């Protein structure tokens, strides 16, 4: 089966083909170019007035459109996959809040069951456990009781039992047995990320030596950088072995700090995430999340204390902010939204528009609204 996409702005890793064309054959990009396409028989998709970018990959989402990753069922995951595809996302990690190990074990068993039959829309690639081994002093919106009950041995057992399903774990390496946990989870093939932490520069360095290779929502839930006590931020920003997430909603992090992160880490080590919550995409009002009341207003979600509680952004909005406000070019920005998360998860042949890559594509209008999303060359969302 062949699909010829014509007339749109095609965003590659290094250029924007305007207009450009793509030939998709059996779900894979077979050829591409600028200007008029060669004579090719097959179905034609007219992308005039649209920008074609690689489908987004979100490593950190708690849900959206009223759908909570803490409440998985076959039906819920199907609806979440469709809601994600409507924002141009083709794949994501379901990110679980800190919870007792028994609760996490139950949720993992349910995901293991439901993901054996892939849901419609965007693909859930596995789980990101954001806790419970986090520092209570930097808990943010994470529920405190779950942090107090964190058990290192139980966490490692969970990693061993659900090897391959748990893809990423966020933890605070300065806690007791922190370095040992980093080492063992890394041996299990899990990406270990520093987050919700008060680790010193030296403790963060030691964690990287033990295998830690990622930073969860960089800047947020971490002590600020100080020139005499650089802390975890200083260690991770200056180590090329570490990739760094960023919430590009312009509420969690100032645009200048995003530019600084990109300059420090380079374009290939920064991963744009949403950290979206179930209230993302819903009207302003009060909602319950992780057994806490949050208020959604003015494009933010906050606890009653005023603390930010995740974000309401979508990945297409993140791309817009990275280009229109932060000042990245489109080819630069898609590295953060697509190529880098794919590489971080070891997804060969995903995350870029290039010959030989899978045809995971998002079609955006001039306002960055998603008009169509393709996964493996097949439409999973049509706006």
Short mmCIF file of C-alpha atoms in Angstrom, two decimals:
data_model
loop_
_atom_site.label_atom_id
_atom_site.label_comp_id
_atom_site.label_asym_id
_atom_site.label_seq_id
_atom_site.Cartn_x
_atom_site.Cartn_y
_atom_site.Cartn_z
CA UNK A 1 0.00 0.00 0.00
CA UNK A 2 1.37 3.39 -1.01
CA UNK A 3 0.40 6.84 0.27
CA UNK A 4 1.73 10.02 -1.34
CA UNK A 5 1.61 13.13 0.88
CA UNK A 6 1.94 16.32 -1.14
CA UNK A 7 1.85 20.09 -0.81
CA UNK A 8 2.70 20.52 2.88
CA UNK A 9 5.69 21.87 4.76
CA UNK A 10 7.71 18.76 5.62
CA UNK A 11 9.89 19.20 8.72
CA UNK A 12 13.01 17.02 8.73
CA UNK A 13 15.86 16.95 11.23
CA UNK A 14 17.79 19.59 9.30
CA UNK A 15 15.36 21.48 7.04
CA UNK A 16 11.81 22.42 6.15
CA UNK A 17 10.77 21.28 2.66
CA UNK A 18 8.24 23.90 1.58
CA UNK A 19 6.41 22.52 -0.25
CA UNK A 20 7.52 18.93 0.07
CA UNK A 21 6.29 15.43 -0.55
CA UNK A 22 6.49 12.06 1.22
CA UNK A 23 5.98 8.59 -0.14
CA UNK A 24 4.80 6.10 2.47
CA UNK A 25 5.00 2.42 1.62
CA UNK A 26 3.74 -0.25 4.05
CA UNK A 27 3.89 2.17 6.96
CA UNK A 28 7.45 3.31 6.27
CA UNK A 29 8.72 6.50 4.64
CA UNK A 30 10.11 5.23 1.34
CA UNK A 31 11.13 8.53 -0.27
CA UNK A 32 10.79 12.28 0.17
CA UNK A 33 11.73 15.49 -1.51
CA UNK A 34 11.02 19.15 -2.15
CA UNK A 35 8.79 20.64 -4.81
CA UNK A 36 6.62 18.53 -7.09
CA UNK A 37 6.60 14.78 -6.47
CA UNK A 38 7.50 12.31 -9.21
CA UNK A 39 4.71 10.43 -10.94
CA UNK A 40 3.65 7.83 -8.35
CA UNK A 41 0.49 5.79 -8.40
CA UNK A 42 -1.45 5.33 -5.17
CA UNK A 43 -3.55 7.22 -2.68
CA UNK A 44 -2.75 10.93 -2.40
CA UNK A 45 -3.10 12.99 0.77
CA UNK A 46 -3.20 16.75 0.16
CA UNK A 47 -1.32 18.57 2.94
CA UNK A 48 -1.55 22.09 1.51
CA UNK A 49 -1.50 24.81 4.22
CA UNK A 50 -0.35 22.22 6.76
CA UNK A 51 2.99 21.50 8.45
CA UNK A 52 3.95 17.83 8.67
CA UNK A 53 6.08 16.90 11.68
CA UNK A 54 7.11 13.59 13.25
CA UNK A 55 4.46 12.35 15.67
CA UNK A 56 5.17 13.36 19.25
CA UNK A 57 6.37 10.99 21.98
CA UNK A 58 5.54 11.97 25.57
CA UNK A 59 7.63 10.31 28.28
CA UNK A 60 5.72 11.95 31.12
CA UNK A 61 1.92 12.17 31.21
CA UNK A 62 -0.56 11.40 33.98
CA UNK A 63 -3.52 11.61 31.61
CA UNK A 64 -5.75 14.13 29.87
CA UNK A 65 -9.35 14.76 28.82
CA UNK A 66 -10.63 13.38 32.12
CA UNK A 67 -8.70 10.11 31.71
CA UNK A 68 -6.35 9.10 34.53
CA UNK A 69 -3.49 6.64 33.99
CA UNK A 70 -4.05 5.50 37.60
CA UNK A 71 -7.40 4.01 36.49
CA UNK A 72 -6.49 1.72 33.57
CA UNK A 73 -9.00 -0.42 31.74
CA UNK A 74 -9.18 -1.49 28.12
CA UNK A 75 -11.87 1.12 27.45
CA UNK A 76 -10.04 3.90 29.32
CA UNK A 77 -6.77 3.21 27.50
CA UNK A 78 -8.55 3.27 24.15
CA UNK A 79 -10.08 6.66 24.95
CA UNK A 80 -6.77 7.98 26.27
CA UNK A 81 -5.00 6.79 23.12
CA UNK A 82 -7.49 8.72 21.01
CA UNK A 83 -7.20 11.82 23.21
CA UNK A 84 -3.42 11.69 22.91
CA UNK A 85 -3.55 11.20 19.13
CA UNK A 86 -5.73 14.32 18.91
CA UNK A 87 -2.71 16.27 20.20
CA UNK A 88 -0.32 14.69 17.68
CA UNK A 89 1.08 12.12 20.14
CA UNK A 90 1.80 8.69 18.66
CA UNK A 91 3.34 7.09 21.75
CA UNK A 92 3.64 7.78 25.47
CA UNK A 93 4.67 6.45 28.86
CA UNK A 94 1.82 6.30 31.35
CA UNK A 95 3.24 8.07 34.39
CA UNK A 96 1.96 6.81 37.74
CA UNK A 97 1.81 9.03 40.81
CA UNK A 98 3.63 7.92 43.93
CA UNK A 99 1.54 5.17 45.53
CA UNK A 100 2.02 2.25 47.91
CA UNK A 101 3.86 -0.68 46.33
CA UNK A 102 0.74 -2.84 46.62
CA UNK A 103 -1.23 -0.29 44.59
CA UNK A 104 1.52 -0.01 41.98
CA UNK A 105 1.69 -3.80 41.72
CA UNK A 106 -2.05 -3.97 41.04
CA UNK A 107 -1.83 -1.24 38.42
CA UNK A 108 1.13 -2.86 36.69
CA UNK A 109 -0.75 -6.17 36.51
CA UNK A 110 -3.68 -4.40 34.87
CA UNK A 111 -1.41 -2.63 32.36
CA UNK A 112 0.32 -5.91 31.58
CA UNK A 113 -3.05 -7.41 30.76
CA UNK A 114 -4.45 -4.54 28.71
CA UNK A 115 -1.30 -3.68 26.75
CA UNK A 116 -1.13 -7.21 25.38
CA UNK A 117 -3.94 -6.01 23.10
CA UNK A 118 -2.67 -2.59 21.91
CA UNK A 119 -5.24 0.20 22.39
CA UNK A 120 -6.48 2.43 19.60
CA UNK A 121 -4.84 5.79 18.95
CA UNK A 122 -1.48 6.59 20.48
CA UNK A 123 0.49 3.63 21.82
CA UNK A 124 1.25 3.23 25.51
CA UNK A 125 4.87 2.04 25.49
CA UNK A 126 4.94 1.15 29.16
CA UNK A 127 5.10 2.78 32.56
CA UNK A 128 7.00 5.63 34.14
CA UNK A 129 6.93 5.33 37.94
CA UNK A 130 7.26 8.83 39.39
CA UNK A 131 7.92 7.60 42.90
CA UNK A 132 7.31 6.53 45.53
CA UNK A 133 11.03 6.77 46.36
CA UNK A 134 11.00 10.61 46.40
CA UNK A 135 12.19 13.19 48.90
CA UNK A 136 9.18 14.46 50.90
CA UNK A 137 10.81 17.89 51.11
CA UNK A 138 10.49 18.18 47.32
CA UNK A 139 7.25 16.25 46.84
CA UNK A 140 5.44 18.97 44.86
CA UNK A 141 1.96 17.54 44.19
CA UNK A 142 2.95 13.97 45.03
CA UNK A 143 0.87 12.44 47.87
CA UNK A 144 2.88 12.44 51.08
CA UNK A 145 1.59 9.17 52.63
CA UNK A 146 2.90 7.12 49.71
CA UNK A 147 6.39 8.62 50.09
CA UNK A 148 6.51 7.75 53.78
CA UNK A 149 5.76 4.10 52.94
CA UNK A 150 8.41 3.74 50.20
CA UNK A 151 10.29 0.45 50.48
CA UNK A 152 13.51 0.06 48.43
CA UNK A 153 13.45 -3.74 48.37
CA UNK A 154 9.80 -3.80 47.25
CA UNK A 155 10.57 -1.31 44.47
CA UNK A 156 13.39 -3.49 43.16
CA UNK A 157 11.14 -6.55 43.31
CA UNK A 158 8.53 -4.68 41.28
CA UNK A 159 11.18 -3.81 38.69
CA UNK A 160 12.24 -7.44 38.41
CA UNK A 161 8.68 -8.74 38.19
CA UNK A 162 7.61 -6.28 35.49
CA UNK A 163 10.83 -6.10 33.50
CA UNK A 164 10.10 -4.49 30.14
CA UNK A 165 6.82 -2.93 31.28
CA UNK A 166 8.45 -0.42 33.64
CA UNK A 167 10.52 1.76 31.32
CA UNK A 168 11.48 4.68 33.58
CA UNK A 169 11.64 5.32 37.34
CA UNK A 170 11.99 8.73 38.98
CA UNK A 171 13.67 8.74 42.39
CA UNK A 172 15.70 10.80 44.85
CA UNK A 173 19.16 9.16 45.06
CA UNK A 174 20.08 10.87 48.34
CA UNK A 175 17.57 8.73 50.26
CA UNK A 176 18.79 5.61 52.10
CA UNK A 177 19.97 2.92 49.66
CA UNK A 178 19.48 5.40 46.81
CA UNK A 179 22.69 4.54 44.99
CA UNK A 180 22.05 0.81 45.32
CA UNK A 181 18.56 1.21 43.87
CA UNK A 182 19.96 3.16 40.91
CA UNK A 183 22.45 0.39 40.21
CA UNK A 184 19.92 -2.44 40.43
CA UNK A 185 17.19 -0.72 38.40
CA UNK A 186 19.75 0.10 35.70
CA UNK A 187 20.75 -3.57 35.59
CA UNK A 188 17.05 -4.37 35.05
CA UNK A 189 17.11 -2.21 31.90
CA UNK A 190 15.10 0.62 33.44
CA UNK A 191 15.94 4.28 32.78
CA UNK A 192 16.60 5.87 36.18
CA UNK A 193 15.79 9.56 36.50
CA UNK A 194 16.55 12.05 39.24
CA UNK A 195 13.53 14.01 40.41
CA UNK A 196 11.76 15.36 43.49
CA UNK A 197 15.19 15.40 45.09
CA UNK A 198 17.49 17.44 47.32
CA UNK A 199 20.61 15.59 46.21
CA UNK A 200 23.89 17.45 46.50
CA UNK A 201 26.23 17.86 43.55
CA UNK A 202 28.32 14.95 44.83
CA UNK A 203 25.31 12.70 45.43
CA UNK A 204 23.97 13.37 41.94
CA UNK A 205 27.39 12.69 40.45
CA UNK A 206 27.57 9.39 42.30
CA UNK A 207 24.11 8.46 41.05
CA UNK A 208 25.18 9.07 37.45
CA UNK A 209 28.22 6.85 38.01
CA UNK A 210 25.79 4.20 39.32
CA UNK A 211 23.69 4.40 36.15
CA UNK A 212 21.27 7.32 36.51
CA UNK A 213 20.86 8.91 33.08
CA UNK A 214 17.82 11.20 33.08
CA UNK A 215 16.31 14.17 34.92
CA UNK A 216 12.57 14.49 35.57
CA UNK A 217 10.96 17.88 34.75
CA UNK A 218 14.27 19.72 35.05
CA UNK A 219 14.28 22.73 37.44
CA UNK A 220 10.95 21.73 39.00
CA UNK A 221 10.93 19.98 42.40
CA UNK A 222 14.69 20.54 42.69
CA UNK A 223 16.73 23.15 44.61
CA UNK A 224 17.73 26.14 42.50
CA UNK A 225 21.23 26.30 41.05
CA UNK A 226 23.66 28.16 43.32
CA UNK A 227 27.16 29.15 42.26
CA UNK A 228 28.76 27.82 45.47
CA UNK A 229 26.46 24.81 45.87
CA UNK A 230 25.46 23.73 42.36
CA UNK A 231 23.48 20.74 43.65
CA UNK A 232 21.86 18.14 41.43
CA UNK A 233 21.12 20.69 38.72
CA UNK A 234 24.78 21.59 38.43
CA UNK A 235 25.76 17.94 38.18
CA UNK A 236 23.16 16.96 35.59
CA UNK A 237 23.44 20.06 33.41
CA UNK A 238 27.18 19.47 32.97
CA UNK A 239 27.15 15.71 32.37
CA UNK A 240 26.68 14.51 28.79
CA UNK A 241 25.50 11.10 30.02
CA UNK A 242 22.24 12.63 31.23
CA UNK A 243 19.16 13.67 29.27
CA UNK A 244 16.83 16.28 30.74
CA UNK A 245 13.05 16.68 30.55
CA UNK A 246 11.44 20.10 30.27
CA UNK A 247 7.83 21.20 30.70
CA UNK A 248 7.41 23.82 27.98
CA UNK A 249 4.10 25.30 29.17
CA UNK A 250 5.85 28.60 30.09
CA UNK A 251 4.39 28.39 33.61
CA UNK A 252 6.74 25.78 35.08
CA UNK A 253 9.91 27.18 33.48
CA UNK A 254 10.79 30.61 32.09
CA UNK A 255 11.66 30.64 28.36
CA UNK A 256 15.17 31.89 29.14
CA UNK A 257 15.73 28.91 31.44
CA UNK A 258 14.61 26.58 28.64
CA UNK A 259 17.11 28.24 26.29
CA UNK A 260 19.79 27.85 28.96
CA UNK A 261 18.98 24.15 29.30
CA UNK A 262 19.26 23.61 25.54
CA UNK A 263 22.56 25.48 25.42
CA UNK A 264 23.94 23.48 28.36
CA UNK A 265 22.78 20.04 27.23
CA UNK A 266 22.72 20.45 23.46
CA UNK A 267 19.72 19.81 21.24
CA UNK A 268 20.04 16.02 21.45
CA UNK A 269 19.79 15.71 25.25
CA UNK A 270 16.62 17.69 26.01
CA UNK A 271 13.21 15.98 26.00
CA UNK A 272 10.00 18.01 25.92
CA UNK A 273 7.24 16.53 28.09
CA UNK A 274 3.75 17.60 29.09
CA UNK A 275 3.51 16.27 32.68
CA UNK A 276 -0.18 16.59 31.82
CA UNK A 277 -2.85 15.65 34.32
CA UNK A 278 -6.37 14.22 33.77
CA UNK A 279 -7.81 17.75 33.90
CA UNK A 280 -5.82 18.76 30.80
CA UNK A 281 -8.28 19.67 28.06
CA UNK A 282 -11.17 20.16 30.52
CA UNK A 283 -12.84 23.47 31.52
CA UNK A 284 -11.67 25.55 34.45
CA UNK A 285 -12.88 24.32 37.82
CA UNK A 286 -12.03 22.09 40.76
CA UNK A 287 -10.93 18.48 40.28
CA UNK A 288 -9.62 15.65 42.42
CA UNK A 289 -6.17 14.25 41.61
CA UNK A 290 -4.19 11.79 43.74
CA UNK A 291 -6.80 12.34 46.46
CA UNK A 292 -6.07 16.06 46.46
CA UNK A 293 -8.21 19.00 45.33
CA UNK A 294 -6.73 20.99 42.46
CA UNK A 295 -8.00 24.18 40.87
CA UNK A 296 -7.70 24.67 37.13
CA UNK A 297 -7.64 28.33 36.11
CA UNK A 298 -5.51 30.66 33.99
CA UNK A 299 -3.98 27.71 32.12
CA UNK A 300 -2.52 26.21 35.30
CA UNK A 301 -3.47 23.52 37.80
CA UNK A 302 -2.70 24.22 41.45
CA UNK A 303 -3.15 22.65 44.85
CA UNK A 304 -4.97 24.61 47.55
CA UNK A 305 -1.48 25.65 48.75
CA UNK A 306 -0.82 27.32 45.39
CA UNK A 307 1.70 24.65 44.34
CA UNK A 308 1.67 23.75 40.64
CA UNK A 309 0.14 20.28 40.16
CA UNK A 310 1.32 19.00 36.80
CA UNK A 311 0.46 20.85 33.61
CA UNK A 312 -2.44 21.31 31.21
CA UNK A 313 -0.34 21.56 28.07
CA UNK A 314 -0.39 19.26 25.04
CA UNK A 315 2.63 18.32 22.94
CA UNK A 316 1.49 20.37 19.95
CA UNK A 317 1.26 23.40 22.25
CA UNK A 318 4.73 22.60 23.59
CA UNK A 319 6.07 22.62 20.03
CA UNK A 320 4.44 25.99 19.43
CA UNK A 321 6.01 27.45 22.60
CA UNK A 322 9.44 26.07 21.75
CA UNK A 323 9.30 27.72 18.33
CA UNK A 324 7.29 30.90 18.87
CA UNK A 325 8.52 31.84 22.37
CA UNK A 326 11.76 29.99 23.17
CA UNK A 327 13.08 30.66 19.67
CA UNK A 328 14.01 27.23 18.34
CA UNK A 329 13.59 26.46 14.67
CA UNK A 330 11.09 23.77 13.71
CA UNK A 331 13.84 21.24 12.90
CA UNK A 332 15.40 21.97 16.30
CA UNK A 333 12.11 21.78 18.20
CA UNK A 334 11.08 18.40 16.75
CA UNK A 335 14.22 16.88 18.24
CA UNK A 336 12.83 17.74 21.68
CA UNK A 337 9.27 16.57 20.97
CA UNK A 338 9.94 13.48 18.84
CA UNK A 339 13.50 12.42 18.00
CA UNK A 340 15.02 12.66 21.48
CA UNK A 341 12.28 10.79 23.36
CA UNK A 342 12.38 8.07 20.67
CA UNK A 343 16.14 7.76 21.05
CA UNK A 344 15.85 7.82 24.84
CA UNK A 345 13.54 4.79 24.68
CA UNK A 346 15.68 3.00 22.10
CA UNK A 347 13.00 3.25 19.41
CA UNK A 348 15.03 2.74 16.25
CA UNK A 349 13.45 4.16 13.10
CA UNK A 350 11.05 6.43 15.01
CA UNK A 351 10.90 10.13 15.82
CA UNK A 352 12.07 11.69 12.54
CA UNK A 353 10.83 12.24 9.03
CA UNK A 354 13.47 10.44 7.00
CA UNK A 355 13.65 7.61 4.50
CA UNK A 356 13.46 4.27 6.28
CA UNK A 357 11.68 5.68 9.33
CA UNK A 358 8.15 4.69 10.33
CA UNK A 359 5.46 7.06 9.06
CA UNK A 360 4.40 8.46 12.45
CA UNK A 361 3.22 11.92 11.47
CA UNK A 362 1.25 14.88 12.81
CA UNK A 363 -0.33 17.44 10.47
CA UNK A 364 -0.55 20.91 12.01
CA UNK A 365 -2.30 24.05 10.82
CA UNK A 366 -0.83 27.54 11.15
CA UNK A 367 -2.00 27.74 14.79
CA UNK A 368 -0.31 24.37 15.58
CA UNK A 369 -3.69 22.68 15.91
CA UNK A 370 -3.58 18.99 14.98
CA UNK A 371 -5.60 18.17 11.87
CA UNK A 372 -4.50 14.56 11.39
CA UNK A 373 -2.23 12.02 13.05
CA UNK A 374 -0.74 8.94 11.38
CA UNK A 375 0.79 5.96 13.14
CA UNK A 376 2.68 3.55 10.89
CA UNK A 377 1.08 5.35 7.95
CA UNK A 378 -2.49 4.77 9.19
CA UNK A 379 -4.79 7.53 10.40
CA UNK A 380 -5.42 7.36 14.16
CA UNK A 381 -6.91 10.86 14.42
CA UNK A 382 -8.74 13.05 11.91
CA UNK A 383 -9.73 16.53 13.04
#
